[in-house]
Amino acid sequence: MAYLPSNITLGIFLVLIFFFTNHIILGFGASSTDSAGFLECLTVELQSSNSATSHLIYTPNNSSYATLIQVENQRPAATFPEKPLLIFTPFYEHEIRSAIHCSKKLGVEIRLRSGGHDYEGLSSASQVPFMVVDLRNLRTVTIAADEKTAWVQVGATLGQFYHTLAQKSRTLAFTAGVCPTVGVGGHFSGGGYSMMSRKHGLAADNIVDARVMNADGRILNRRSMGEDLFWAIRGGGGTSFGVVLAFKVNLVTVPETVTVFNVTRTSEQNATQLLHRWQYIADKIDDNLSTRIFMKSVTSPTTGKRTIAASFTTLYLGGVQDLLPLMKEQFPELGLVEKDCTEMSWIESVLFFARLHNKPLDILLDTTPPTRQFYKGKSDFVQEPIPVDGLQGIWRFMHEEDELNMELQFSPYGGKMNSFSESETPFPHRSGNIFMIEYGLYWYLPGKEEAEKHLNWMRRFYAYMATYASKSPRQAYTNYRDLDLGMTSLHSGNNNSTSYEQARVWGVKYFANNFDRLVRVKTMVDPTNFFRNEQSIPPYVASAYSS
Ligand SMILES: Cc1cc2nc3c(=O)[nH]c(=O)nc-3n(C[C@H](O)[C@H](O)[C@H](O)COP(=O)(O)OP(=O)(O)OC[C@H]3O[C@@H](n4cnc5c(N)ncnc54)[C@H](O)[C@@H]3O)c2cc1C
Ligand SMILES: *[C@@H]1O[C@H](CO)[C@@H](O)[C@H](O)[C@H]1NC(C)=O
Ligand SMILES: *[C@@H]1O[C@H](CO)[C@@H](O)[C@H](O)[C@H]1NC(C)=O
Ligand SMILES: *[C@@H]1O[C@H](CO)[C@@H](O)[C@H](O)[C@H]1NC(C)=O
Ligand SMILES: *[C@@H]1O[C@H](CO)[C@@H](O)[C@H](O)[C@H]1NC(C)=O
Ligand SMILES: *[C@@H]1O[C@H](CO)[C@@H](O)[C@H](O)[C@H]1NC(C)=O
Ligand SMILES: *[C@@H]1O[C@H](CO)[C@@H](O)[C@H](O)[C@H]1NC(C)=O
Ligand SMILES: *[C@@H]1O[C@H](CO)[C@@H](O)[C@H](O)[C@H]1NC(C)=O
């Protein structure tokens, strides 16, 4: 582990210590922290609040448990030692209160899961004994078309939400992510970048009210939770502040016809020069246009050698007759022609970007996550264009034989993203950013050594990128959670100061100066740190803060 910065090594070391300490403590006759004990507690609690329980609870004895613990990314479950003692799938908000009571009574941690797409699997795997509150059955979407708002329960997927919108109107839409199986709960509370963010901002920027259950089991709305907590859940990430039950959002209006294209250029077709040039227009061009770039190392059909295929995947909020002159003026080098473009409705563009073009609309209701493989993601923000030799260095990494399943994404910022100050929401990555990078690495073989090989490669690549990424601190997107940035021990004993200092390491990367306000909100709403995971906001005491 010599390549790791010492603070990360220390973080891992501390986490291991707490992990073992915890097991020793549990070893002394804590029989209530098994599945049966928790099942009994939850059954009694639910019955006393008149809920029919049997269909809500899955222990390892139930046959569906095995499918319910599967999430999109297999890596975390393979790395973390604990499987959930049970999975609880409430249909009503008040039923969640029973899980909170039992969790406190038996000292078993709770993990909240909406869509299960956490990059580090923290909604479904843990280092300590835990149970999962899976919110998939809380998925009602209520649209008020006249006032252009919607209440969306957190267990809805983005696909379900978009599908419901499309049933109502061709021109009402929402600005959130492209993968239809991502859950509203985690996605909106961590930001939610969209193909329309340059025009309409993040999902979190459009939240106008929310329902949250706090650690005492009370249900709060915007008025009763107050503006501090309401601020924190709009970009501060899921987990730390309470169970978000539903969000009320402002919908956005889109034209009846939008235009899409997905033009791919290889290195032989000037991909490098095009990417270089794109960086000078990506954040400045008309807000109606968003070109996201996806890059992979592939075998060239003409030369048989490795080449970079860069796909310029674009949404234009308007017709092709307006798009073509705009591209000709701003980005003629791409050589876009009319036959590259397709006009369609906004909902058809949702299918297009999800790589489900021409599939029936109902496919958006499918909640099965994509193929199960081992996955590691990271992120960066870029504020100065990467020079050509820098891009060529990127290609050298991507052509390495063992890592051909790497996909790089450049997502443009600017436009509406710049209209928010850094502190308006916890999401601080606003003006000054040209684009965001997502590093996505897949592999298919199980095993610890195999995983280490890929993770080490990823860390080397990330180290190379430091020259081109934002600095002091190097920023990251909280919805692309990355435990390499640092962890906070789950049981930091009696030392709040240690816990705060550990969390600050990753906290300022995700939240910049907003981190301290998030800690203040956390201290106010959840001082006992009931809602937590390996990378949640810790509460603090005054002495920790004054140093
Ligand atoms: C295939 C794929 C595509 C993606 N595409 C995009 C994209 O286009 N744009 C983008 O911005 N991001 C994207 N993401 C990242 C995504 O936004 C985050 O992974 C997001 O946190 C997932 O939310 P979830 O509810 O599905 O995940 P979960 O794993 O259920 O939750 C994520 C975190 O939030 C907590 N949480 C979940 N629900 C609640 C709740 N109700 N109350 C409090 N805490 C809660 C969980 O405990 C967990 O820590 C993508 C991810 C994947 C895997
Ligand atoms: C699961 O089944 C085993 C064997 O029948 C039993 O001993 C155990 O208590 C059961 N666990 C739960 C949580 O019901
Ligand atoms: C899971 O098994 C328990 C008994 O162990 C049973 O009470 C419960 O109804 C089962 N849950 C489901 C969803 O079938
Ligand atoms: C690549 O760019 C050069 C000039 O920069 C140009 O002459 C050439 O035609 C371009 N090639 C392709 C395939 O677009
Ligand atoms: C975007 O499109 C709208 C509607 O077609 C138009 O009014 C506007 O001028 C365009 N440009 C920008 C920068 O919004
Ligand atoms: C864009 O084209 C690339 C290369 O053919 C393909 O892999 C990718 O799936 C396409 N993306 C979309 C959104 O169609
Ligand atoms: C840690 O912080 C919590 C909440 O602020 C406080 O209740 C607790 O006493 C603190 N513990 C120590 C040892 O300072
Ligand atoms: C708490 O942590 C600080 C620095 O992280 C350390 O100096 C101090 O000794 C610790 N206190 C206790 C009681 O462990």
XYZ file of C-alpha atoms and ligand atoms in Angstrom:
698
model
C 0.000 0.000 0.000
C 3.060 2.218 -0.278
C 1.517 4.228 -3.105
C -1.323 5.431 -0.905
C -1.119 8.840 0.717
C -0.450 8.236 4.393
C -3.736 9.733 5.565
C -5.673 7.187 3.535
C -3.542 4.357 4.841
C -4.221 5.631 8.341
C -7.945 5.876 7.581
C -8.087 2.267 6.445
C -6.065 1.223 9.465
C -8.454 2.993 11.831
C -11.481 1.521 10.152
C -10.017 -1.954 10.504
C -9.369 -1.350 14.184
C -12.940 -0.259 14.746
C -14.203 -3.138 12.714
C -12.396 -5.667 14.881
C -13.223 -3.862 18.112
C -16.842 -3.955 17.171
C -16.753 -7.678 16.519
C -15.143 -8.325 19.842
C -17.852 -6.319 21.565
C -20.580 -8.145 19.681
C -18.901 -11.432 20.483
C -19.916 -11.093 24.126
C -23.372 -12.576 23.974
C -25.156 -9.948 21.918
C -27.605 -12.568 20.740
C -30.199 -9.948 19.903
C -28.145 -8.780 16.935
C -28.984 -11.792 14.817
C -31.708 -11.978 12.205
C -34.172 -13.769 14.449
C -33.802 -11.193 17.223
C -34.341 -8.332 14.878
C -37.237 -10.077 13.165
C -38.931 -10.553 16.517
C -38.464 -6.941 17.546
C -39.703 -5.601 14.235
C -42.706 -7.916 14.165
C -43.797 -6.810 17.633
C -43.235 -3.123 16.836
C -45.141 -3.309 13.583
C -48.032 -5.212 15.105
C -48.390 -2.661 17.852
C -48.762 -0.009 15.146
C -51.282 -2.188 13.266
C -49.172 -3.029 10.238
C -49.453 -6.405 8.559
C -45.850 -7.505 8.726
C -45.211 -10.807 7.040
C -44.845 -9.510 3.503
C -42.493 -6.695 4.487
C -39.573 -8.535 6.038
C -36.948 -10.715 4.396
C -34.378 -12.609 6.455
C -31.684 -14.883 5.005
C -34.245 -17.699 5.415
C -36.608 -16.201 2.836
C -35.924 -17.260 -0.731
C -36.250 -13.703 -2.105
C -33.500 -12.444 0.201
C -30.809 -13.555 -2.247
C -32.217 -11.460 -5.086
C -32.908 -8.516 -2.803
C -29.284 -8.203 -1.692
C -28.054 -8.082 -5.296
C -27.324 -4.590 -6.495
C -25.883 -3.169 -9.666
C -22.251 -3.265 -8.469
C -20.913 -6.527 -6.982
C -17.659 -5.114 -5.674
C -18.786 -3.707 -2.293
C -20.616 -6.853 -1.228
C -17.485 -8.802 -2.085
C -15.305 -6.444 -0.034
C -17.414 -5.745 3.045
C -17.864 -8.607 5.467
C -21.465 -8.085 6.552
C -24.715 -9.020 4.834
C -27.947 -7.446 6.097
C -29.535 -9.247 9.032
C -32.784 -8.481 7.322
C -34.284 -6.340 4.604
C -37.398 -4.390 5.427
C -39.560 -3.094 2.565
C -42.227 -0.796 4.103
C -45.305 0.315 2.178
C -46.158 3.176 4.523
C -44.002 5.965 5.886
C -44.950 5.291 9.527
C -43.678 1.698 9.301
C -40.116 3.023 9.055
C -40.460 4.242 12.649
C -40.550 0.609 13.825
C -37.194 -0.070 12.181
C -35.698 2.997 13.869
C -36.962 1.812 17.278
C -35.545 -1.693 16.857
C -32.278 -0.389 15.511
C -31.828 1.716 18.647
C -33.019 -1.012 20.977
C -30.732 -3.707 19.569
C -27.811 -1.523 18.541
C -27.956 -2.630 14.921
C -27.166 -0.073 12.287
C -29.683 0.959 9.623
C -28.830 1.431 5.966
C -31.316 3.259 3.752
C -31.762 2.162 0.166
C -33.786 3.821 -2.569
C -32.404 2.657 -5.928
C -29.291 0.874 -4.623
C -26.880 2.570 -7.064
C -24.399 3.891 -4.485
C -20.942 3.616 -6.121
C -19.485 2.042 -2.978
C -22.593 -0.007 -2.200
C -23.083 1.683 1.174
C -26.851 1.196 0.993
C -26.501 -2.575 0.879
C -23.199 -3.630 2.433
C -21.370 -2.671 5.598
C -18.464 -3.325 7.910
C -20.742 -3.679 10.940
C -23.954 -5.664 11.548
C -26.842 -3.846 9.931
C -30.304 -4.044 8.418
C -31.599 -2.439 5.229
C -34.692 -0.262 4.973
C -35.416 -0.664 1.278
C -37.765 2.079 0.126
C -38.771 0.547 -3.229
C -42.447 0.335 -2.245
C -42.653 4.048 -1.488
C -42.762 5.081 -5.120
C -45.870 7.159 -5.740
C -45.470 10.066 -8.156
C -48.143 12.782 -7.979
C -48.048 15.426 -10.677
C -49.737 18.815 -10.462
C -49.528 19.759 -14.135
C -51.252 23.128 -13.617
C -48.673 24.329 -11.110
C -45.835 22.405 -12.812
C -44.761 20.550 -9.693
C -44.599 16.920 -8.581
C -44.329 15.025 -5.303
C -42.070 12.022 -5.830
C -41.548 9.347 -3.205
C -37.908 8.318 -2.842
C -38.342 4.677 -3.908
C -39.414 5.723 -7.402
C -36.711 5.235 -9.998
C -35.863 8.004 -12.446
C -37.418 5.851 -15.185
C -40.722 5.578 -13.293
C -40.776 9.312 -12.691
C -40.047 10.152 -16.346
C -42.651 7.606 -17.500
C -45.335 9.180 -15.289
C -44.449 12.627 -16.625
C -44.762 11.422 -20.211
C -48.275 10.124 -19.523
C -49.315 13.662 -18.536
C -47.741 15.848 -21.173
C -45.235 16.018 -24.004
C -43.669 19.214 -22.697
C -43.384 18.637 -18.938
C -40.066 17.107 -17.949
C -37.552 16.898 -15.133
C -33.829 17.504 -14.971
C -32.144 14.394 -13.502
C -29.802 11.549 -14.476
C -29.856 9.295 -17.517
C -29.848 5.800 -15.987
C -33.525 4.830 -15.505
C -32.915 2.450 -12.576
C -31.222 5.068 -10.357
C -33.380 5.874 -7.298
C -34.790 9.304 -6.505
C -33.750 9.092 -2.821
C -29.981 8.916 -3.245
C -29.805 10.776 -6.547
C -31.730 13.957 -5.659
C -30.160 14.295 -2.221
C -26.648 14.116 -3.735
C -27.280 16.569 -6.614
C -28.444 14.790 -9.769
C -26.666 15.806 -12.978
C -28.754 15.657 -16.157
C -28.509 16.112 -19.924
C -30.437 19.349 -19.201
C -28.307 20.658 -16.305
C -26.830 23.422 -18.481
C -30.359 24.705 -19.026
C -32.165 23.740 -15.811
C -29.550 22.897 -13.167
C -29.416 19.767 -11.018
C -32.335 17.738 -9.694
C -31.505 19.151 -6.241
C -31.708 22.735 -7.575
C -35.378 22.146 -8.386
C -36.518 20.765 -5.013
C -39.099 22.992 -3.316
C -40.287 20.828 -0.403
C -39.552 17.470 1.205
C -40.757 14.979 3.799
C -38.076 13.602 6.129
C -38.285 11.208 9.097
C -35.775 12.150 11.774
C -33.994 9.888 14.279
C -36.919 10.274 16.707
C -39.312 8.952 14.096
C -40.981 12.314 13.531
C -42.020 13.269 10.015
C -40.995 16.790 9.020
C -41.797 18.954 6.027
C -39.950 22.035 4.798
C -41.601 24.311 7.332
C -41.136 22.027 10.346
C -37.594 20.931 9.446
C -36.373 24.487 8.938
C -34.169 25.919 6.207
C -30.876 24.435 7.482
C -31.972 20.824 7.153
C -33.844 21.626 3.956
C -30.588 23.059 2.591
C -28.556 20.000 3.657
C -30.709 17.414 1.877
C -30.397 19.247 -1.463
C -26.886 18.092 -2.323
C -25.377 17.044 1.011
C -25.864 13.389 0.101
C -28.250 10.738 1.375
C -27.728 9.046 4.743
C -26.528 11.698 7.198
C -29.644 13.640 8.170
C -32.675 11.377 8.261
C -34.856 9.192 6.069
C -35.970 11.310 3.141
C -39.475 10.093 2.281
C -40.434 12.299 -0.661
C -39.379 15.377 -2.572
C -41.559 18.046 -4.122
C -39.924 19.429 -7.271
C -40.513 22.083 -9.878
C -40.958 20.509 -13.289
C -39.351 22.047 -16.350
C -40.868 22.831 -19.737
C -39.268 21.336 -22.826
C -40.085 21.925 -26.520
C -42.409 19.416 -28.244
C -39.458 18.427 -30.393
C -35.877 17.990 -29.275
C -32.906 16.799 -31.334
C -30.298 14.204 -30.433
C -27.114 12.913 -31.995
C -24.365 10.508 -31.030
C -21.375 11.052 -33.317
C -18.309 8.893 -32.731
C -14.801 9.857 -33.833
C -11.664 7.744 -33.447
C -8.093 8.931 -33.010
C -7.626 8.585 -36.772
C -10.634 10.852 -37.211
C -9.088 13.604 -35.064
C -10.763 12.589 -31.792
C -7.922 14.197 -29.823
C -8.126 17.562 -31.596
C -11.923 17.524 -31.363
C -11.808 16.897 -27.635
C -9.267 19.601 -27.198
C -11.449 22.043 -29.099
C -14.662 20.925 -27.305
C -13.205 22.133 -24.002
C -13.286 25.723 -25.280
C -17.010 25.657 -26.068
C -18.521 22.969 -23.783
C -19.523 25.312 -20.956
C -20.055 28.453 -23.045
C -22.276 27.327 -25.904
C -26.078 27.937 -25.944
C -27.747 26.461 -22.806
C -30.117 24.494 -25.021
C -27.197 22.322 -26.106
C -25.414 19.730 -24.017
C -22.683 17.520 -25.464
C -21.471 14.802 -23.133
C -18.466 12.771 -24.292
C -17.972 9.055 -23.700
C -14.531 7.579 -24.437
C -13.308 4.019 -24.728
C -10.247 2.257 -26.074
C -11.327 0.043 -29.000
C -9.775 -1.853 -31.909
C -9.824 0.256 -35.046
C -11.779 -1.477 -37.829
C -9.400 0.000 -40.419
C -5.933 -0.377 -38.883
C -6.615 -3.241 -36.447
C -4.747 -1.226 -33.808
C -5.928 0.328 -30.553
C -7.697 3.631 -30.980
C -9.813 5.952 -28.857
C -13.491 6.119 -29.780
C -14.981 9.365 -28.496
C -18.767 9.630 -28.764
C -20.196 13.149 -28.781
C -23.608 12.399 -27.269
C -25.856 15.419 -27.519
C -29.245 16.771 -26.527
C -30.491 19.946 -28.158
C -33.681 21.499 -26.785
C -35.005 22.554 -30.171
C -35.289 21.433 -33.789
C -32.564 20.300 -36.173
C -32.948 23.453 -38.302
C -31.686 25.529 -35.337
C -29.089 23.015 -34.214
C -27.174 22.756 -37.512
C -26.285 26.460 -37.874
C -25.346 26.602 -34.191
C -22.926 23.679 -34.592
C -21.575 25.106 -37.806
C -20.784 28.356 -36.058
C -19.474 27.018 -32.724
C -18.041 23.577 -33.454
C -17.563 23.168 -37.234
C -14.630 20.769 -36.672
C -17.059 18.008 -35.650
C -18.538 18.082 -39.160
C -22.093 17.437 -37.970
C -24.577 16.830 -40.789
C -28.351 16.538 -40.789
C -28.411 12.767 -41.135
C -26.497 12.429 -37.846
C -29.449 14.059 -36.069
C -32.834 12.716 -34.991
C -35.793 14.787 -33.893
C -38.019 13.270 -31.213
C -40.000 13.991 -28.058
C -38.158 14.558 -24.788
C -39.261 11.158 -23.409
C -37.884 9.432 -26.510
C -34.596 11.200 -25.842
C -34.638 9.684 -22.345
C -34.698 6.232 -23.971
C -32.025 7.305 -26.452
C -29.536 8.420 -23.778
C -30.271 5.309 -21.729
C -29.193 3.320 -24.812
C -32.768 1.992 -25.132
C -33.577 3.708 -28.420
C -36.782 2.442 -30.089
C -37.705 0.257 -27.114
C -41.289 0.522 -25.763
C -41.762 3.288 -23.223
C -42.742 0.785 -20.526
C -39.141 -0.367 -20.327
C -38.670 2.696 -18.111
C -40.760 0.932 -15.456
C -38.281 -1.922 -15.247
C -36.393 -1.624 -11.973
C -33.882 -4.413 -12.570
C -30.428 -2.852 -12.492
C -28.055 -3.368 -15.444
C -25.624 -6.313 -15.658
C -23.880 -7.281 -12.473
C -20.167 -6.774 -12.540
C -17.390 -5.319 -10.467
C -17.276 -1.587 -10.763
C -15.173 1.297 -9.472
C -15.948 4.941 -10.171
C -14.192 8.231 -9.480
C -14.719 11.854 -10.442
C -12.871 15.089 -11.136
C -13.667 18.660 -12.087
C -11.740 20.442 -14.838
C -11.267 24.215 -14.803
C -8.571 24.704 -17.466
C -8.645 22.892 -20.812
C -6.472 19.753 -20.830
C -3.711 20.257 -23.429
C -3.242 17.818 -26.299
C -0.278 16.053 -24.698
C -2.353 15.611 -21.543
C -5.105 13.940 -23.565
C -2.508 11.695 -25.199
C -1.329 10.648 -21.745
C -4.945 9.699 -20.937
C -5.091 7.502 -24.045
C -1.901 5.706 -22.996
C -3.609 4.650 -19.749
C -6.801 3.639 -21.525
C -4.941 1.461 -24.030
C -3.362 -0.703 -21.315
C -4.370 -4.233 -22.177
C -5.836 -5.226 -18.781
C -8.058 -2.180 -18.552
C -9.931 -1.990 -21.814
C -13.237 -1.925 -19.938
C -12.597 1.599 -18.791
C -15.082 4.262 -19.845
C -14.382 7.935 -19.396
C -17.155 10.555 -19.418
C -16.789 14.320 -19.782
C -19.970 16.146 -18.752
C -20.275 19.849 -19.596
C -21.015 22.500 -16.954
C -21.733 26.213 -17.427
C -25.112 27.757 -18.230
C -27.623 27.469 -15.385
C -25.022 25.638 -13.258
C -23.184 28.971 -12.977
C -26.215 30.867 -11.720
C -25.922 29.346 -8.224
C -23.389 30.548 -5.699
C -21.091 27.939 -4.171
C -23.072 27.943 -0.918
C -26.630 28.141 -2.214
C -26.857 24.354 -1.959
C -24.270 21.934 -0.493
C -23.210 21.063 -4.083
C -20.350 23.569 -4.573
C -19.154 22.790 -8.114
C -20.526 25.837 -9.893
C -18.960 28.577 -12.013
C -15.352 28.066 -12.987
C -15.878 24.422 -13.920
C -15.746 23.552 -17.604
C -16.688 19.915 -17.167
C -16.845 16.970 -14.783
C -15.011 13.713 -15.412
C -16.397 10.334 -14.467
C -13.942 7.439 -14.466
C -15.751 4.124 -14.768
C -13.862 0.848 -14.564
C -15.474 -2.576 -14.934
C -14.106 -6.071 -14.507
C -15.658 -9.483 -14.562
C -13.416 -11.867 -12.632
C -13.990 -12.237 -8.893
C -11.250 -12.311 -6.269
C -9.350 -9.957 -4.062
C -6.145 -9.918 -6.089
C -8.025 -9.246 -9.268
C -9.818 -6.348 -7.592
C -6.586 -4.911 -6.182
C -4.969 -5.011 -9.618
C -7.758 -2.923 -11.145
C -8.078 -0.575 -8.183
C -4.334 0.098 -8.228
C -4.468 0.892 -11.910
C -7.346 3.288 -11.298
C -5.424 5.043 -8.523
C -2.377 5.436 -10.767
C -4.536 6.923 -13.503
C -6.177 9.256 -10.978
C -2.737 10.338 -9.736
C -1.729 11.161 -13.324
C -4.861 13.313 -13.709
C -3.989 15.505 -10.710
C -2.160 17.908 -13.026
C -5.328 18.614 -14.994
C -7.958 18.469 -12.233
C -9.209 21.137 -9.803
C -6.805 21.786 -6.927
C -6.763 22.715 -3.226
C -8.791 20.754 -2.693
C -9.174 18.414 -5.636
C -12.964 18.304 -5.918
C -15.230 15.282 -6.374
C -18.954 14.641 -6.886
C -20.640 13.078 -3.872
C -23.014 10.998 -6.013
C -19.918 9.336 -7.500
C -18.935 8.198 -4.039
C -15.289 7.181 -3.685
C -13.960 5.712 -0.446
C -10.372 6.275 -1.642
C -10.964 9.925 -0.742
C -11.177 8.938 2.905
C -13.501 7.347 5.409
C -14.858 8.213 8.789
C -14.834 5.371 11.255
C -18.288 4.184 12.151
C -17.495 4.036 15.836
C -15.097 6.810 16.607
C -15.242 6.079 20.318
C -15.358 9.205 22.380
C -13.329 11.448 20.186
C -15.443 13.800 18.151
C -12.392 15.751 17.142
C -10.788 12.754 15.434
C -13.989 11.992 13.662
C -14.352 15.555 12.384
C -10.747 15.733 11.187
C -11.072 12.402 9.352
C -14.299 13.454 7.674
C -12.932 16.845 6.668
C -10.417 15.092 4.381
C -13.139 13.839 2.040
C -15.769 16.373 3.112
C -14.130 19.430 1.557
C -13.612 17.540 -1.710
C -17.315 16.902 -2.075
C -18.650 20.045 -0.419
C -15.822 22.647 -0.247
C -16.695 25.315 2.335
C -20.181 23.865 2.728
C -18.737 20.951 4.697
C -18.682 22.892 7.959
C -22.303 23.958 7.581
C -23.261 20.343 6.897
C -21.496 19.349 10.127
C -23.437 22.065 11.998
C -26.751 20.822 10.571
C -25.831 17.248 11.436
C -24.957 18.241 15.001
C -28.302 19.977 15.311
C -30.567 17.299 13.797
C -28.752 14.034 14.635
C -26.268 14.648 17.481
C -26.052 10.946 18.386
C -25.045 10.073 14.813
C -27.870 7.593 14.358
C -27.855 7.965 10.547
C -24.353 7.034 9.438
C -22.133 5.068 7.137
C -18.435 4.938 6.248
C -18.694 8.337 4.599
C -21.462 10.249 6.347
C -21.238 13.714 7.904
C -20.222 13.435 11.590
C -21.591 15.603 14.421
C -19.012 17.564 16.427
C -18.472 19.259 19.739
C -17.376 22.873 19.982
C -13.797 22.017 20.976
C -13.329 20.013 17.802
C -14.228 23.063 15.833
C -12.167 25.714 17.497
C -8.786 24.105 16.815
C -25.497 3.181 -13.751
C -25.452 4.500 -13.018
C -25.743 5.682 -13.698
C -25.702 6.919 -13.045
N -25.993 8.058 -13.745
C -25.958 9.250 -13.105
C -26.253 10.467 -13.796
O -26.569 10.486 -14.988
N -26.169 11.631 -13.107
C -25.830 11.656 -11.788
O -25.792 12.740 -11.208
N -25.549 10.529 -11.102
C -25.603 9.334 -11.732
N -25.304 8.198 -11.031
C -24.945 8.291 -9.607
C -26.203 8.308 -8.726
O -26.735 9.612 -8.735
C -25.846 7.933 -7.285
O -25.278 6.655 -7.251
C -27.076 8.004 -6.372
O -26.669 8.212 -5.047
C -27.904 6.752 -6.455
O -29.095 6.870 -5.734
P -29.905 5.534 -5.390
O -31.090 5.922 -4.593
O -30.097 4.721 -6.598
O -28.818 4.764 -4.534
P -28.805 4.157 -3.030
O -27.652 3.224 -3.050
O -30.135 3.623 -2.644
O -28.493 5.431 -2.162
C -27.314 6.198 -2.264
C -26.947 6.759 -0.883
O -28.015 7.556 -0.368
C -28.565 6.983 0.828
N -30.021 7.043 0.694
C -30.771 6.381 -0.218
N -32.065 6.686 -0.062
C -32.153 7.560 0.973
C -33.234 8.228 1.609
N -34.494 8.035 1.181
N -32.976 9.047 2.637
C -31.696 9.242 3.061
N -30.629 8.623 2.499
C -30.851 7.790 1.460
C -28.061 5.554 0.852
O -27.956 5.050 2.156
C -26.734 5.656 0.153
O -25.717 6.054 1.035
C -25.347 6.960 -11.677
C -25.057 5.778 -10.997
C -25.096 4.559 -11.649
C -24.754 3.309 -10.896
C -33.868 -19.540 9.892
O -34.052 -20.926 9.907
C -33.309 -21.592 10.909
C -33.504 -23.128 10.719
O -34.856 -23.399 10.507
C -33.748 -21.121 12.288
O -32.978 -21.734 13.284
C -33.554 -19.618 12.366
O -34.042 -19.105 13.586
C -34.296 -18.934 11.231
N -33.986 -17.499 11.240
C -34.925 -16.581 11.168
C -34.447 -15.176 11.153
O -36.103 -16.814 11.108
C -39.866 -14.528 5.580
O -39.819 -15.591 6.497
C -40.499 -15.343 7.723
C -40.264 -16.536 8.625
O -38.915 -16.733 8.802
C -41.968 -15.120 7.459
O -42.613 -14.763 8.652
C -42.131 -13.998 6.461
O -43.464 -13.877 6.088
C -41.302 -14.230 5.217
N -41.329 -13.023 4.396
C -41.823 -12.999 3.165
C -41.774 -11.682 2.461
O -42.273 -13.980 2.624
C -8.209 16.288 -39.139
O -7.805 17.636 -38.992
C -7.026 18.121 -40.053
C -6.595 19.542 -39.780
O -6.545 19.803 -38.414
C -7.794 18.060 -41.370
O -6.972 18.448 -42.433
C -8.292 16.650 -41.606
O -9.138 16.625 -42.732
C -9.052 16.128 -40.390
N -9.392 14.738 -40.595
C -10.634 14.278 -40.451
C -10.827 12.810 -40.683
O -11.573 14.969 -40.105
C -32.960 28.198 -26.311
O -34.228 27.896 -26.867
C -35.257 28.792 -26.505
C -36.575 28.258 -27.014
O -36.462 27.687 -28.267
C -34.919 30.177 -27.058
O -35.913 31.103 -26.672
C -33.569 30.619 -26.511
O -33.198 31.846 -27.086
C -32.505 29.565 -26.808
N -31.213 29.960 -26.294
C -30.878 30.090 -25.009
C -29.490 30.546 -24.731
O -31.635 29.849 -24.103
C -22.948 6.215 -29.060
O -22.130 5.478 -29.940
C -21.234 4.582 -29.288
C -20.323 3.999 -30.354
O -21.062 3.374 -31.337
C -22.042 3.529 -28.562
O -21.186 2.644 -27.881
C -22.952 4.218 -27.548
O -23.792 3.266 -26.919
C -23.812 5.268 -28.247
N -24.547 6.025 -27.229
C -25.832 6.289 -27.340
C -26.448 7.114 -26.267
O -26.506 5.875 -28.266
C -19.426 14.058 20.967
O -20.418 14.888 20.399
C -21.739 14.665 20.865
C -22.678 15.562 20.085
O -22.186 16.836 19.960
C -21.804 14.918 22.375
O -23.095 14.629 22.828
C -20.791 14.034 23.072
O -20.784 14.304 24.421
C -19.406 14.246 22.485
N -18.459 13.334 23.103
C -17.309 13.765 23.599
C -16.474 12.744 24.262
O -16.938 14.918 23.533
C -8.618 12.912 20.116
O -7.996 13.118 18.841
C -6.966 14.079 18.871
C -6.428 14.359 17.450
O -7.072 13.642 16.474
C -5.854 13.582 19.790
O -4.841 14.536 19.830
C -6.419 13.344 21.173
O -5.439 12.777 21.999
C -7.611 12.400 21.130
N -8.226 12.300 22.449
C -8.596 11.149 22.973
C -9.245 11.231 24.322
O -8.421 10.078 22.436
